[in-house]
Coordinates of C-alpha atoms and ligand atoms in Angstrom, one line a residue:
M865 CA -7.6 -22.2 -5.9
N866 CA -6.5 -23.5 -2.4
A867 CA -5.9 -27.1 -3.5
G868 CA -3.7 -28.8 -1.0
L869 CA -4.8 -26.7 2.0
S870 CA -6.3 -28.9 4.7
L871 CA -7.5 -27.9 8.1
S872 CA -6.8 -29.8 11.3
G873 CA -7.3 -29.4 15.0
R874 CA -3.9 -27.7 15.2
T875 CA -4.5 -25.2 12.3
R876 CA -3.4 -21.7 13.2
L877 CA -5.1 -18.8 11.6
T878 CA -4.0 -15.6 10.0
A879 CA -6.6 -13.2 8.6
I880 CA -7.6 -9.9 7.0
F881 CA -10.2 -7.5 8.6
G882 CA -11.9 -5.0 6.2
D883 CA -15.3 -3.6 5.2
P884 CA -15.9 -4.5 2.4
V885 CA -13.4 -7.4 2.2
E886 CA -15.0 -9.9 -0.1
H887 CA -12.9 -8.7 -3.1
S888 CA -9.6 -9.2 -1.3
L889 CA -7.0 -11.3 -3.1
S890 CA -4.9 -11.7 0.1
P891 CA -6.5 -15.0 1.1
A892 CA -5.6 -16.6 -2.3
M893 CA -1.9 -15.4 -2.0
H894 CA -1.4 -16.5 1.6
N895 CA -3.3 -19.8 1.4
R896 CA -1.4 -20.9 -1.7
A897 CA 1.9 -20.2 0.2
Y898 CA 0.7 -22.3 3.2
A899 CA -0.4 -25.2 1.0
T900 CA 2.8 -25.2 -1.1
L901 CA 5.0 -25.0 2.0
G902 CA 2.9 -27.7 3.8
M903 CA 2.1 -25.5 6.7
D904 CA -0.9 -26.2 9.0
R905 CA -2.1 -22.6 8.7
A906 CA -5.0 -20.8 7.0
Y907 CA -5.8 -17.2 6.0
V908 CA -9.4 -16.0 6.1
A909 CA -11.2 -12.8 5.4
F910 CA -13.5 -11.3 8.1
R911 CA -15.9 -8.5 7.3
V912 CA -15.6 -6.2 10.3
A913 CA -17.7 -3.1 10.6
P914 CA -15.9 0.0 12.0
A915 CA -17.9 -0.1 15.2
D916 CA -16.8 -3.8 15.8
L917 CA -13.1 -3.2 15.2
P918 CA -12.1 -2.9 18.9
A919 CA -13.9 -6.2 19.8
A920 CA -12.4 -8.0 16.7
V921 CA -8.9 -6.8 17.6
R922 CA -9.3 -7.8 21.2
A923 CA -10.3 -11.3 20.0
I924 CA -6.9 -11.9 18.2
P925 CA -5.0 -13.1 21.3
P926 CA -7.6 -15.4 22.9
L927 CA -8.3 -17.0 19.5
G928 CA -4.5 -17.6 19.0
I929 CA -4.6 -15.8 15.6
L930 CA -1.0 -15.2 14.6
G931 CA -1.5 -12.0 12.6
V932 CA -4.1 -9.9 10.8
N933 CA -3.9 -7.6 7.8
L934 CA -6.0 -4.5 7.9
T935 CA -7.6 -2.9 4.9
V936 CA -10.1 -0.1 4.3
P937 CA -11.5 1.4 6.6
H938 CA -9.4 0.2 9.6
K939 CA -5.8 1.1 9.0
E940 CA -5.9 4.4 11.0
A941 CA -8.4 3.5 13.7
A942 CA -6.5 0.3 14.7
V943 CA -3.4 2.3 15.7
A944 CA -4.8 3.2 19.1
L945 CA -5.7 -0.5 19.8
M946 CA -2.0 -1.7 19.6
D947 CA 0.3 -2.4 22.6
T948 CA 3.4 -1.5 20.5
L949 CA 4.0 0.1 17.1
S950 CA 6.9 0.0 14.6
A951 CA 8.7 3.3 14.0
E952 CA 7.3 3.2 10.4
A953 CA 3.7 2.7 11.7
Q954 CA 4.2 5.7 14.0
L955 CA 5.4 7.9 11.2
L956 CA 2.6 6.8 8.8
G957 CA -0.1 7.0 11.5
A958 CA -1.6 3.8 10.0
I959 CA -1.1 0.0 10.2
N960 CA -1.8 -2.8 7.8
C961 CA -0.5 -5.6 10.0
V962 CA -1.3 -6.7 13.5
V963 CA 1.2 -9.2 14.8
N964 CA 0.3 -11.3 17.9
R965 CA 3.5 -11.4 20.0
D966 CA 2.6 -13.8 22.8
G967 CA -0.7 -12.0 23.4
R968 CA 0.6 -8.5 22.9
L969 CA -0.4 -6.8 19.7
H970 CA 2.3 -5.1 17.6
G971 CA 1.2 -2.8 14.8
D972 CA 3.3 -2.5 11.6
N973 CA 2.9 -1.1 8.1
T974 CA 4.3 -2.9 5.0
D975 CA 2.7 -0.7 2.4
A976 CA 5.6 1.7 1.9
R977 CA 8.1 -1.1 1.8
G978 CA 5.9 -2.9 -0.7
L979 CA 5.7 0.1 -3.0
E980 CA 9.4 0.9 -2.6
Q981 CA 10.4 -2.7 -3.6
D982 CA 8.0 -2.5 -6.6
L983 CA 9.5 0.8 -7.8
R984 CA 13.0 -0.5 -7.4
E985 CA 12.0 -3.7 -9.3
A986 CA 10.8 -1.3 -12.1
G987 CA 14.3 0.1 -12.3
L988 CA 13.2 3.5 -11.2
D989 CA 16.0 5.8 -10.0
L990 CA 14.7 9.0 -8.3
A991 CA 18.0 10.3 -7.0
G992 CA 17.9 14.1 -7.4
K993 CA 14.6 13.9 -9.3
R994 CA 11.1 15.2 -8.8
A995 CA 7.9 13.1 -8.1
L996 CA 4.2 14.1 -8.1
I997 CA 1.9 12.3 -5.7
I998 CA -1.9 12.8 -6.0
G999 CA -3.8 12.2 -2.7
A1000 CA -3.3 12.7 1.0
G1001 CA -4.7 9.6 2.7
G1002 CA -3.0 6.6 4.2
A1003 CA -1.8 5.3 0.8
A1004 CA -0.3 8.7 0.0
A1005 CA 1.6 8.6 3.2
S1006 CA 3.2 5.3 2.2
A1007 CA 3.9 6.7 -1.2
I1008 CA 5.7 9.7 0.2
L1009 CA 7.9 7.4 2.4
A1010 CA 8.7 5.2 -0.5
V1011 CA 9.6 8.1 -2.7
I1012 CA 11.8 9.7 0.0
R1013 CA 13.6 6.4 0.5
L1014 CA 14.3 6.3 -3.3
G1015 CA 16.1 9.6 -2.9
A1016 CA 13.8 12.0 -4.7
E1017 CA 14.8 15.7 -4.4
A1018 CA 11.3 17.0 -4.3
I1019 CA 7.7 15.8 -4.1
A1020 CA 4.7 17.8 -5.3
L1021 CA 1.7 16.6 -3.2
C1022 CA -1.7 17.5 -4.6
N1023 CA -5.0 16.8 -2.9
R1024 CA -8.6 17.8 -3.1
T1025 CA -8.6 18.8 0.5
L1026 CA -5.6 21.1 0.8
G1027 CA -5.5 21.1 4.6
R1028 CA -5.1 17.3 4.6
A1029 CA -2.1 17.5 2.3
Q1030 CA -0.5 20.2 4.5
E1031 CA -1.0 18.1 7.6
L1032 CA 0.6 15.0 5.8
A1033 CA 3.5 17.1 4.6
R1034 CA 4.2 18.3 8.1
R1035 CA 4.5 14.7 9.3
F1036 CA 7.5 14.2 7.0
E1037 CA 9.1 17.5 7.8
H1038 CA 11.9 15.9 9.9
Y1039 CA 12.1 12.6 8.1
V1040 CA 15.3 11.9 6.3
G1041 CA 15.4 8.7 4.2
D1042 CA 18.3 6.5 3.3
A1043 CA 19.6 9.1 1.0
R1044 CA 20.4 11.2 4.1
R1045 CA 19.2 14.3 2.3
A1046 CA 15.9 16.0 3.0
T1047 CA 13.3 15.7 0.3
R1048 CA 11.4 19.0 -0.4
L1049 CA 7.6 18.7 -0.1
E1050 CA 5.5 21.2 -2.0
V1051 CA 1.7 21.1 -1.3
A1052 CA -1.1 22.2 -3.7
G1053 CA -4.8 21.6 -4.5
L1054 CA -6.0 19.6 -7.4
Q1055 CA -6.2 22.7 -9.6
A1056 CA -2.4 22.5 -9.9
L1057 CA -2.8 19.3 -11.9
T1058 CA -4.1 21.3 -14.9
I1059 CA -0.9 23.4 -15.0
P1060 CA 1.7 21.9 -17.3
A1061 CA 4.6 23.2 -15.0
T1062 CA 3.4 20.9 -12.2
W1063 CA 4.2 17.9 -14.5
A1064 CA 7.1 19.2 -16.6
S1065 CA 10.1 17.7 -14.7
C1066 CA 8.5 14.7 -13.1
A1067 CA 10.2 11.3 -13.2
L1068 CA 7.3 9.6 -11.4
V1069 CA 3.6 10.4 -11.0
I1070 CA 1.6 8.4 -8.4
N1071 CA -2.2 8.2 -8.1
A1072 CA -2.8 7.6 -4.4
T1073 CA -6.4 8.6 -4.4
S1074 CA -9.4 6.2 -4.7
L1075 CA -10.4 8.0 -7.9
G1076 CA -10.8 5.5 -10.6
L1077 CA -11.9 2.7 -8.3
G1078 CA -14.9 1.0 -10.0
G1079 CA -13.9 2.5 -13.3
D1080 CA -14.9 6.1 -12.6
P1081 CA -13.3 8.5 -15.1
F1082 CA -10.2 10.5 -14.0
P1083 CA -10.5 14.3 -14.6
P1084 CA -8.4 15.6 -17.5
L1085 CA -4.7 15.8 -16.5
A1086 CA -1.7 17.4 -18.3
Y1087 CA -0.1 14.0 -19.1
E1088 CA 1.6 15.3 -22.3
A1089 CA 3.6 17.8 -20.2
T1090 CA 5.7 15.0 -18.6
P1091 CA 9.1 13.9 -19.9
S1092 CA 8.8 10.9 -22.2
D1093 CA 10.5 8.6 -19.7
C1094 CA 8.2 9.6 -16.8
C1095 CA 6.7 6.6 -15.0
F1096 CA 3.0 6.6 -14.1
Y1097 CA 2.0 4.5 -11.1
D1098 CA -1.6 3.9 -9.8
L1099 CA -1.9 2.3 -6.4
I1100 CA -5.2 1.0 -7.6
Y1101 CA -4.9 -2.4 -9.3
A1102 CA -7.3 -3.9 -11.8
R1103 CA -7.6 -6.5 -14.6
A1104 CA -7.6 -3.7 -17.2
P1105 CA -5.5 -0.5 -17.3
T1106 CA -7.0 1.9 -14.7
P1107 CA -8.6 5.2 -15.8
F1108 CA -5.5 7.0 -14.5
L1109 CA -3.0 4.8 -16.4
A1110 CA -4.9 4.4 -19.7
P1111 CA -4.0 7.9 -21.1
A1112 CA -0.4 7.5 -20.0
L1113 CA -0.2 4.2 -21.9
A1114 CA -1.8 5.7 -24.9
M1115 CA 1.0 8.2 -24.9
G1116 CA 3.7 5.5 -24.7
R1117 CA 4.7 6.3 -21.1
V1118 CA 5.7 3.6 -18.6
A1119 CA 2.6 2.7 -16.6
R1120 CA 2.4 0.4 -13.6
D1121 CA -0.5 -0.4 -11.3
G1122 CA -0.5 -1.4 -7.6
A1123 CA -0.6 -5.2 -8.0
G1124 CA 3.2 -5.4 -7.5
M1125 CA 2.9 -3.3 -4.3
L1126 CA 0.1 -5.6 -3.1
A1127 CA 2.1 -8.7 -3.7
N1128 CA 5.1 -7.2 -1.9
Q1129 CA 3.3 -6.0 1.2
G1130 CA 1.6 -9.4 1.4
A1131 CA 5.0 -11.2 1.3
L1132 CA 6.3 -8.9 4.0
A1133 CA 3.2 -9.6 6.1
F1134 CA 3.6 -13.3 5.6
E1135 CA 7.1 -13.1 7.2
L1136 CA 5.9 -11.0 10.1
F1137 CA 3.0 -13.4 10.9
N1138 CA 4.9 -16.7 10.4
G1139 CA 8.5 -15.8 11.2
I1140 CA 9.8 -17.5 8.0
A1141 CA 10.9 -16.2 4.6
P1142 CA 7.9 -15.9 2.3
P1143 CA 7.7 -17.7 -1.1
R1144 CA 7.6 -14.3 -2.9
G1145 CA 7.5 -15.5 -6.4
L1146 CA 4.7 -17.9 -5.7
M1147 CA 2.6 -15.3 -3.9
R1148 CA 3.1 -12.8 -6.7
A1149 CA 2.3 -15.4 -9.4
T1150 CA -0.9 -16.3 -7.5
L1151 CA -2.0 -12.7 -7.3
M1152 CA -1.2 -12.0 -11.0
A1153 CA -3.1 -15.2 -12.0
A1154 CA -6.1 -13.9 -10.0
L1155 CA -5.9 -10.7 -12.0
G1156 CA -5.7 -12.6 -15.3
R1157 CA -2.1 -11.7 -15.9
S1158 CA 0.9 -13.9 -16.7
T1159 CA 3.5 -11.9 -14.7
Ligands
NDP1266 P1 -8.2 7.4 1.9 O1 -9.7 7.2 2.0 O2 -7.4 7.5 3.2 O3 -7.8 8.6 0.9 C1 -8.5 8.8 -0.3 C2 -7.8 9.8 -1.1 O4 -8.6 9.9 -2.3 C3 -7.8 11.2 -0.5 O5 -6.7 11.9 -0.9 C4 -9.1 11.8 -1.1 O6 -9.1 13.3 -1.1 C5 -9.0 11.3 -2.5 N1 -10.3 11.3 -3.2 C6 -11.3 10.4 -3.0 N2 -12.4 10.7 -3.8 C7 -12.0 11.8 -4.5 C8 -12.6 12.5 -5.6 N3 -13.8 12.3 -6.0 N4 -11.9 13.5 -6.1 C9 -10.6 13.8 -5.7 N5 -10.0 13.1 -4.7 C10 -10.6 12.1 -4.2 O7 -7.7 6.1 1.1 P2 -6.3 5.4 1.1 O8 -5.2 6.4 1.1 O9 -6.2 4.3 2.1 O10 -6.3 4.6 -0.3 C11 -6.2 5.2 -1.6 C12 -6.2 4.2 -2.7 O11 -5.0 3.5 -2.6 C13 -7.3 3.2 -2.7 O12 -7.9 3.2 -3.9 C14 -6.7 1.9 -2.3 O13 -7.3 0.8 -3.0 C15 -5.3 2.1 -2.8 N6 -4.3 1.3 -2.1 C16 -3.6 0.3 -2.7 C17 -2.6 -0.5 -2.1 C18 -1.9 -1.5 -2.8 O14 -1.3 -2.4 -2.2 N7 -1.8 -1.5 -4.1 C19 -2.4 -0.3 -0.6 C20 -3.2 0.8 0.0 C21 -4.1 1.5 -0.7 P3 -9.6 14.1 0.2 O15 -8.5 14.1 1.2 O16 -9.9 15.4 -0.4 O17 -10.9 13.4 0.7

């Protein structure tokens, strides 16, 4: 897969820290880009246990590592270990990128921009419309930001733990996206998902929970109550339609998983780490091939 990549005494590293991390498709995406562009760089995956995160982050400058992606469970814990944070990382309270700026560590988050780009590429227009987001973790925070930037009028935020959803909604109370119009956030527990009125006028429904990972079934949801042009988006990506998307597809609804978001956040990270424009098409094609897809 990484044909053409060769290491030298001058090779500079980029990496991902996660636990687990073995399943990550990021090394394939980034290494293919380095090999194709003829760059003396490599991207490796490090399994870092939560207790070892501070030591691993402190090692980034002395090892000359240019940048590191963070995945589960490090995105929130790493915030306190940064010297500086982007405005977006501060708002989200989580980072997925550590950029080594001459020994000072800058935290950024490309998840929301990655999702926003993917929704735009899907041709979704949310201006004046309503979206439903299920979940209230870090991924849901990115989803809220993306949906606000797409101009949604209202977001229904449903989560198992109601207090967590309320806290997340409070974080966006004063945020106004590019639409320069406040998006209304309505918070509810998961029981609201069995009520057809919750779904009735939604242009977009996003699963931002980890439900369905590993093929676990999704509880019965009122899919049929959505308008026929409603788009279903699962942040989880897989080779086959996820348990959240399968019923939507069976009903003829537009359904998209998080592979496009992953490709986009990876391309944005590549630019942050290497300071050059990413080969976006190539990175996306590499990811899709790894998932057994043609596009
Ligand atoms: P968190 O652990 O921060 O949040 C998990 C969310 O899932 C919470 O809302 C939690 O509810 C909910 N949840 C977990 N188990 C259950 C259950 N049994 N029943 C109901 N709700 C449940 O995870 P993240 O926000 O970081 O990630 C969520 C998903 O998004 C992951 O699957 C991840 O793979 C995906 N993701 C995809 C990306 C991409 O690029 N495509 C990028 C980032 C994430 P509660 O608050 O009640 O615990």
